[in-house]
mmCIF file of C-alpha atoms in Angstrom:
data_model
loop_
_atom_site.group_PDB
_atom_site.id
_atom_site.type_symbol
_atom_site.label_atom_id
_atom_site.label_comp_id
_atom_site.label_asym_id
_atom_site.label_seq_id
_atom_site.Cartn_x
_atom_site.Cartn_y
_atom_site.Cartn_z
ATOM 1 C CA UNK A 735 -2.531 36.760 -36.746
ATOM 2 C CA UNK A 736 -3.566 40.376 -37.141
ATOM 3 C CA UNK A 737 -5.577 40.999 -34.033
ATOM 4 C CA UNK A 738 -5.387 44.736 -33.367
ATOM 5 C CA UNK A 739 -8.060 46.799 -35.024
ATOM 6 C CA UNK A 740 -8.081 50.556 -34.817
ATOM 7 C CA UNK A 741 -11.141 52.698 -35.023
ATOM 8 C CA UNK A 742 -11.758 54.986 -36.797
ATOM 9 C CA UNK A 743 -9.732 54.236 -39.919
ATOM 10 C CA UNK A 744 -9.424 57.952 -40.573
ATOM 11 C CA UNK A 745 -9.965 61.034 -38.440
ATOM 12 C CA UNK A 746 -9.852 64.683 -39.398
ATOM 13 C CA UNK A 747 -9.888 67.410 -36.748
ATOM 14 C CA UNK A 748 -9.037 71.072 -36.303
ATOM 15 C CA UNK A 749 -5.845 72.114 -34.596
ATOM 16 C CA UNK A 750 -6.383 72.472 -30.867
ATOM 17 C CA UNK A 751 -9.067 69.790 -30.678
ATOM 18 C CA UNK A 752 -8.560 66.445 -28.996
ATOM 19 C CA UNK A 753 -8.170 63.274 -31.033
ATOM 20 C CA UNK A 754 -9.285 59.888 -29.754
ATOM 21 C CA UNK A 755 -8.403 56.606 -31.407
ATOM 22 C CA UNK A 756 -9.528 53.187 -30.288
ATOM 23 C CA UNK A 757 -7.998 49.756 -30.586
ATOM 24 C CA UNK A 758 -9.502 46.352 -30.044
ATOM 25 C CA UNK A 759 -7.704 43.059 -29.774
ATOM 26 C CA UNK A 760 -8.804 39.471 -29.641
ATOM 27 C CA UNK A 761 -6.615 37.459 -27.304
ATOM 28 C CA UNK A 762 -5.076 37.995 -23.898
ATOM 29 C CA UNK A 763 -2.132 40.348 -23.863
ATOM 30 C CA UNK A 764 0.609 41.348 -21.459
ATOM 31 C CA UNK A 765 1.141 44.786 -22.912
ATOM 32 C CA UNK A 766 -0.217 47.139 -25.527
ATOM 33 C CA UNK A 767 1.826 49.732 -27.371
ATOM 34 C CA UNK A 768 1.008 52.692 -29.583
ATOM 35 C CA UNK A 769 3.179 53.774 -32.492
ATOM 36 C CA UNK A 770 3.120 56.694 -34.861
ATOM 37 C CA UNK A 771 4.074 56.653 -38.533
ATOM 38 C CA UNK A 772 4.630 59.674 -40.701
ATOM 39 C CA UNK A 773 3.793 59.021 -44.325
ATOM 40 C CA UNK A 774 5.907 56.196 -45.749
ATOM 41 C CA UNK A 775 8.418 56.273 -42.910
ATOM 42 C CA UNK A 776 9.324 53.981 -40.047
ATOM 43 C CA UNK A 777 7.159 53.639 -36.962
ATOM 44 C CA UNK A 778 8.084 55.473 -33.792
ATOM 45 C CA UNK A 779 7.116 54.183 -30.364
ATOM 46 C CA UNK A 780 4.839 56.494 -28.389
ATOM 47 C CA UNK A 781 3.743 54.728 -25.238
ATOM 48 C CA UNK A 782 3.411 51.278 -23.660
ATOM 49 C CA UNK A 783 0.792 50.177 -21.181
ATOM 50 C CA UNK A 784 0.999 46.903 -19.293
ATOM 51 C CA UNK A 785 -1.940 44.590 -18.816
ATOM 52 C CA UNK A 786 -2.139 45.416 -15.103
ATOM 53 C CA UNK A 787 -2.351 49.156 -15.798
ATOM 54 C CA UNK A 788 -5.529 51.034 -16.657
ATOM 55 C CA UNK A 789 -4.247 54.434 -17.680
ATOM 56 C CA UNK A 790 -0.968 56.032 -18.592
ATOM 57 C CA UNK A 791 0.087 59.551 -19.533
ATOM 58 C CA UNK A 792 2.984 60.905 -21.536
ATOM 59 C CA UNK A 793 2.943 64.604 -22.365
ATOM 60 C CA UNK A 794 -0.189 65.246 -24.440
ATOM 61 C CA UNK A 795 -0.859 61.522 -24.782
ATOM 62 C CA UNK A 796 -3.226 59.554 -22.595
ATOM 63 C CA UNK A 797 -3.700 55.824 -23.047
ATOM 64 C CA UNK A 798 -6.298 53.665 -21.390
ATOM 65 C CA UNK A 799 -6.587 49.908 -21.336
ATOM 66 C CA UNK A 800 -9.662 47.835 -20.571
ATOM 67 C CA UNK A 801 -8.669 44.185 -20.548
ATOM 68 C CA UNK A 802 -12.238 43.061 -19.858
ATOM 69 C CA UNK A 803 -13.328 44.621 -23.142
ATOM 70 C CA UNK A 804 -10.023 43.890 -24.868
ATOM 71 C CA UNK A 805 -9.726 47.501 -25.921
ATOM 72 C CA UNK A 806 -7.455 50.500 -25.606
ATOM 73 C CA UNK A 807 -7.746 54.151 -26.505
ATOM 74 C CA UNK A 808 -5.200 56.808 -27.348
ATOM 75 C CA UNK A 809 -6.105 60.422 -26.648
ATOM 76 C CA UNK A 810 -4.032 63.257 -28.059
ATOM 77 C CA UNK A 811 -4.949 66.523 -26.395
ATOM 78 C CA UNK A 812 -4.609 69.973 -27.950
ATOM 79 C CA UNK A 813 -3.649 68.523 -31.317
ATOM 80 C CA UNK A 814 -1.166 70.230 -33.604
ATOM 81 C CA UNK A 815 -0.670 70.060 -37.352
ATOM 82 C CA UNK A 816 2.538 68.140 -36.649
ATOM 83 C CA UNK A 817 0.457 65.335 -35.102
ATOM 84 C CA UNK A 818 -0.790 64.456 -38.590
ATOM 85 C CA UNK A 819 0.272 60.834 -39.048
ATOM 86 C CA UNK A 820 -0.987 57.273 -38.858
ATOM 87 C CA UNK A 821 -1.279 55.708 -35.428
ATOM 88 C CA UNK A 822 -1.023 51.994 -34.765
ATOM 89 C CA UNK A 823 -1.688 49.897 -31.726
ATOM 90 C CA UNK A 824 0.384 46.774 -31.190
ATOM 91 C CA UNK A 825 -0.498 44.031 -28.779
ATOM 92 C CA UNK A 826 2.082 41.872 -27.087
ATOM 93 C CA UNK A 827 0.980 38.436 -25.973
ATOM 94 C CA UNK A 828 4.337 36.811 -25.457
ATOM 95 C CA UNK A 829 7.973 37.628 -25.224
ATOM 96 C CA UNK A 830 8.729 37.909 -28.884
ATOM 97 C CA UNK A 831 5.878 39.043 -31.041
ATOM 98 C CA UNK A 832 3.943 42.247 -31.425
ATOM 99 C CA UNK A 833 0.769 42.168 -33.495
ATOM 100 C CA UNK A 834 -0.080 45.442 -35.174
ATOM 101 C CA UNK A 835 -3.451 46.827 -36.147
ATOM 102 C CA UNK A 836 -4.274 48.476 -39.450
ATOM 103 C CA UNK A 837 -3.921 51.991 -38.108
ATOM 104 C CA UNK A 838 -5.849 55.235 -37.814
ATOM 105 C CA UNK A 839 -4.919 58.016 -40.179
ATOM 106 C CA UNK A 840 -5.117 61.325 -38.340
ATOM 107 C CA UNK A 841 -5.257 64.646 -40.151
ATOM 108 C CA UNK A 842 -4.968 67.813 -38.076
ATOM 109 C CA UNK A 843 -6.071 70.868 -40.004
ATOM 110 C CA UNK A 844 -4.292 74.121 -39.122
ATOM 111 C CA UNK B 55 23.349 57.465 -33.038
ATOM 112 C CA UNK B 56 21.239 54.467 -32.099
ATOM 113 C CA UNK B 57 19.448 53.292 -35.187
ATOM 114 C CA UNK B 58 18.189 50.544 -37.444
ATOM 115 C CA UNK B 59 19.349 50.850 -41.023
ATOM 116 C CA UNK B 60 17.983 49.162 -44.110
ATOM 117 C CA UNK B 61 19.332 48.923 -47.617
ATOM 118 C CA UNK B 62 18.286 49.543 -50.230
ATOM 119 C CA UNK B 63 15.592 52.096 -49.483
ATOM 120 C CA UNK B 64 13.988 51.657 -52.880
ATOM 121 C CA UNK B 65 14.208 48.717 -55.249
ATOM 122 C CA UNK B 66 12.514 47.850 -58.505
ATOM 123 C CA UNK B 67 13.151 44.345 -59.751
ATOM 124 C CA UNK B 68 11.650 41.683 -61.977
ATOM 125 C CA UNK B 69 9.911 38.443 -61.158
ATOM 126 C CA UNK B 70 12.274 35.647 -60.186
ATOM 127 C CA UNK B 71 15.420 37.681 -59.643
ATOM 128 C CA UNK B 72 16.786 36.891 -56.205
ATOM 129 C CA UNK B 73 17.286 39.844 -53.917
ATOM 130 C CA UNK B 74 18.386 40.605 -50.371
ATOM 131 C CA UNK B 75 17.332 43.503 -48.205
ATOM 132 C CA UNK B 76 19.824 44.157 -45.450
ATOM 133 C CA UNK B 77 19.013 45.269 -41.928
ATOM 134 C CA UNK B 78 21.491 46.301 -39.293
ATOM 135 C CA UNK B 79 21.106 47.688 -35.770
ATOM 136 C CA UNK B 80 23.761 49.221 -33.548
ATOM 137 C CA UNK B 81 21.951 48.880 -30.220
ATOM 138 C CA UNK B 82 23.012 45.324 -29.367
ATOM 139 C CA UNK B 83 19.377 44.217 -29.425
ATOM 140 C CA UNK B 84 18.541 40.537 -29.179
ATOM 141 C CA UNK B 85 15.217 40.637 -31.012
ATOM 142 C CA UNK B 86 14.848 41.571 -34.647
ATOM 143 C CA UNK B 87 11.825 41.355 -36.923
ATOM 144 C CA UNK B 88 10.739 41.931 -40.489
ATOM 145 C CA UNK B 89 7.328 43.352 -41.377
ATOM 146 C CA UNK B 90 5.579 44.202 -44.579
ATOM 147 C CA UNK B 91 3.056 47.009 -44.815
ATOM 148 C CA UNK B 92 0.295 47.019 -47.408
ATOM 149 C CA UNK B 93 -2.630 49.422 -47.818
ATOM 150 C CA UNK B 94 -5.632 48.294 -45.804
ATOM 151 C CA UNK B 95 -3.698 45.458 -44.171
ATOM 152 C CA UNK B 96 -1.466 47.293 -41.743
ATOM 153 C CA UNK B 97 1.826 45.734 -40.664
ATOM 154 C CA UNK B 98 2.219 41.996 -40.861
ATOM 155 C CA UNK B 99 5.170 40.166 -39.408
ATOM 156 C CA UNK B 100 7.193 38.059 -41.834
ATOM 157 C CA UNK B 101 9.927 36.559 -39.643
ATOM 158 C CA UNK B 102 11.504 37.292 -36.307
ATOM 159 C CA UNK B 103 14.662 36.344 -34.492
ATOM 160 C CA UNK B 104 15.189 36.041 -30.763
ATOM 161 C CA UNK B 105 18.974 35.923 -31.027
ATOM 162 C CA UNK B 106 21.838 34.724 -33.194
ATOM 163 C CA UNK B 107 20.928 31.576 -35.115
ATOM 164 C CA UNK B 108 17.394 31.592 -33.672
ATOM 165 C CA UNK B 109 14.619 32.553 -36.081
ATOM 166 C CA UNK B 110 10.928 31.803 -36.433
ATOM 167 C CA UNK B 111 8.071 32.439 -38.809
ATOM 168 C CA UNK B 112 5.695 35.313 -38.361
ATOM 169 C CA UNK B 113 2.267 35.640 -39.922
ATOM 170 C CA UNK B 114 3.250 35.832 -43.601
ATOM 171 C CA UNK B 115 6.551 33.955 -44.113
ATOM 172 C CA UNK B 116 5.825 32.382 -47.516
ATOM 173 C CA UNK B 117 8.304 33.416 -50.170
ATOM 174 C CA UNK B 118 10.827 34.834 -47.715
ATOM 175 C CA UNK B 119 13.953 33.631 -45.940
ATOM 176 C CA UNK B 120 16.024 35.164 -43.185
ATOM 177 C CA UNK B 121 19.273 34.478 -41.431
ATOM 178 C CA UNK B 122 20.813 35.698 -38.190
ATOM 179 C CA UNK B 123 24.504 34.908 -38.250
ATOM 180 C CA UNK B 124 25.481 38.022 -36.332
ATOM 181 C CA UNK B 125 23.595 39.859 -33.640
ATOM 182 C CA UNK B 126 23.510 43.152 -35.487
ATOM 183 C CA UNK B 127 22.354 41.914 -38.907
ATOM 184 C CA UNK B 128 19.108 40.334 -40.027
ATOM 185 C CA UNK B 129 18.845 40.175 -43.840
ATOM 186 C CA UNK B 130 15.595 39.391 -45.631
ATOM 187 C CA UNK B 131 15.977 37.214 -48.698
ATOM 188 C CA UNK B 132 13.511 36.823 -51.542
ATOM 189 C CA UNK B 133 14.706 33.825 -53.533
ATOM 190 C CA UNK B 134 12.220 34.253 -56.363
ATOM 191 C CA UNK B 135 10.281 37.488 -55.970
ATOM 192 C CA UNK B 136 6.764 37.746 -57.336
ATOM 193 C CA UNK B 137 4.530 40.795 -57.923
ATOM 194 C CA UNK B 138 2.503 40.038 -54.783
ATOM 195 C CA UNK B 139 5.627 40.790 -52.773
ATOM 196 C CA UNK B 140 5.508 44.391 -53.886
ATOM 197 C CA UNK B 141 5.275 46.180 -50.573
ATOM 198 C CA UNK B 142 6.885 48.465 -48.020
ATOM 199 C CA UNK B 143 9.194 46.468 -45.758
ATOM 200 C CA UNK B 144 10.321 47.383 -42.275
ATOM 201 C CA UNK B 145 12.978 45.895 -40.084
ATOM 202 C CA UNK B 146 12.708 46.388 -36.325
ATOM 203 C CA UNK B 147 14.726 45.509 -33.259
ATOM 204 C CA UNK B 148 14.316 45.610 -29.505
ATOM 205 C CA UNK B 149 16.201 44.461 -26.440
ATOM 206 C CA UNK B 150 15.198 41.242 -24.758
ATOM 207 C CA UNK B 151 14.959 42.719 -21.286
ATOM 208 C CA UNK B 152 14.468 40.695 -18.176
ATOM 209 C CA UNK B 153 11.534 38.530 -17.213
ATOM 210 C CA UNK B 154 8.324 40.541 -17.307
ATOM 211 C CA UNK B 155 9.848 43.492 -19.113
ATOM 212 C CA UNK B 156 8.255 44.741 -22.256
ATOM 213 C CA UNK B 157 10.236 46.862 -24.613
ATOM 214 C CA UNK B 158 9.480 49.175 -27.477
ATOM 215 C CA UNK B 159 10.569 48.283 -30.957
ATOM 216 C CA UNK B 160 12.864 50.484 -32.991
ATOM 217 C CA UNK B 161 12.040 50.581 -36.669
ATOM 218 C CA UNK B 162 14.187 51.112 -39.709
ATOM 219 C CA UNK B 163 13.223 53.691 -42.356
ATOM 220 C CA UNK B 164 11.648 51.138 -44.672
ATOM 221 C CA UNK B 165 12.410 49.596 -48.057
ATOM 222 C CA UNK B 166 9.938 50.135 -50.842
ATOM 223 C CA UNK B 167 10.068 47.110 -53.135
ATOM 224 C CA UNK B 168 8.390 46.828 -56.506
ATOM 225 C CA UNK B 169 8.395 43.497 -58.319
ATOM 226 C CA UNK B 170 7.423 43.728 -61.972
#
């Protein structure tokens, strides 16, 4: 079942600003992942956070996870025009399946 | 280069004409999956495979078949395509890892299918 839901659906910011996207999920998970998709292309893995972690950093990306609220956020700092893409969270509840959300479409205006 | 490849990348067909979309990965991954992506619905899993000869249904398996005869290949078969199967399809793979390990998925470039 589709359990990840991103918020907002679309986000438009100026270059240099920070972008924050949120994800909610419904059932218990053992990990949550964020992916990026450039228009019409395959998804690319950005970062994975385990259920026993609360925060993780990778370059300009910061991910938080609140299992009590069943939510995660992705922060992109100092955004660039090249960050324009759709961002998806994917929750992993077992060994095999990842359930993707509907995505947030980010536009970074130069 | 480590990659997941799909063929064809674009396909226009007619209702009822059987088709196969191929997927191949060169990373020796155990897990492979097929997703479809539709506007407003995000990615939905069609089928997945944990290893050779082991497959299972995802969230939207109706109208699709898969097979996993070799580790590297995971074709998606539409026996009798219908217009509601018009979509963007992605194949993905990832390693199994050990107990407690969680691994990223590697996605193919996508196949845009139109069924008239």
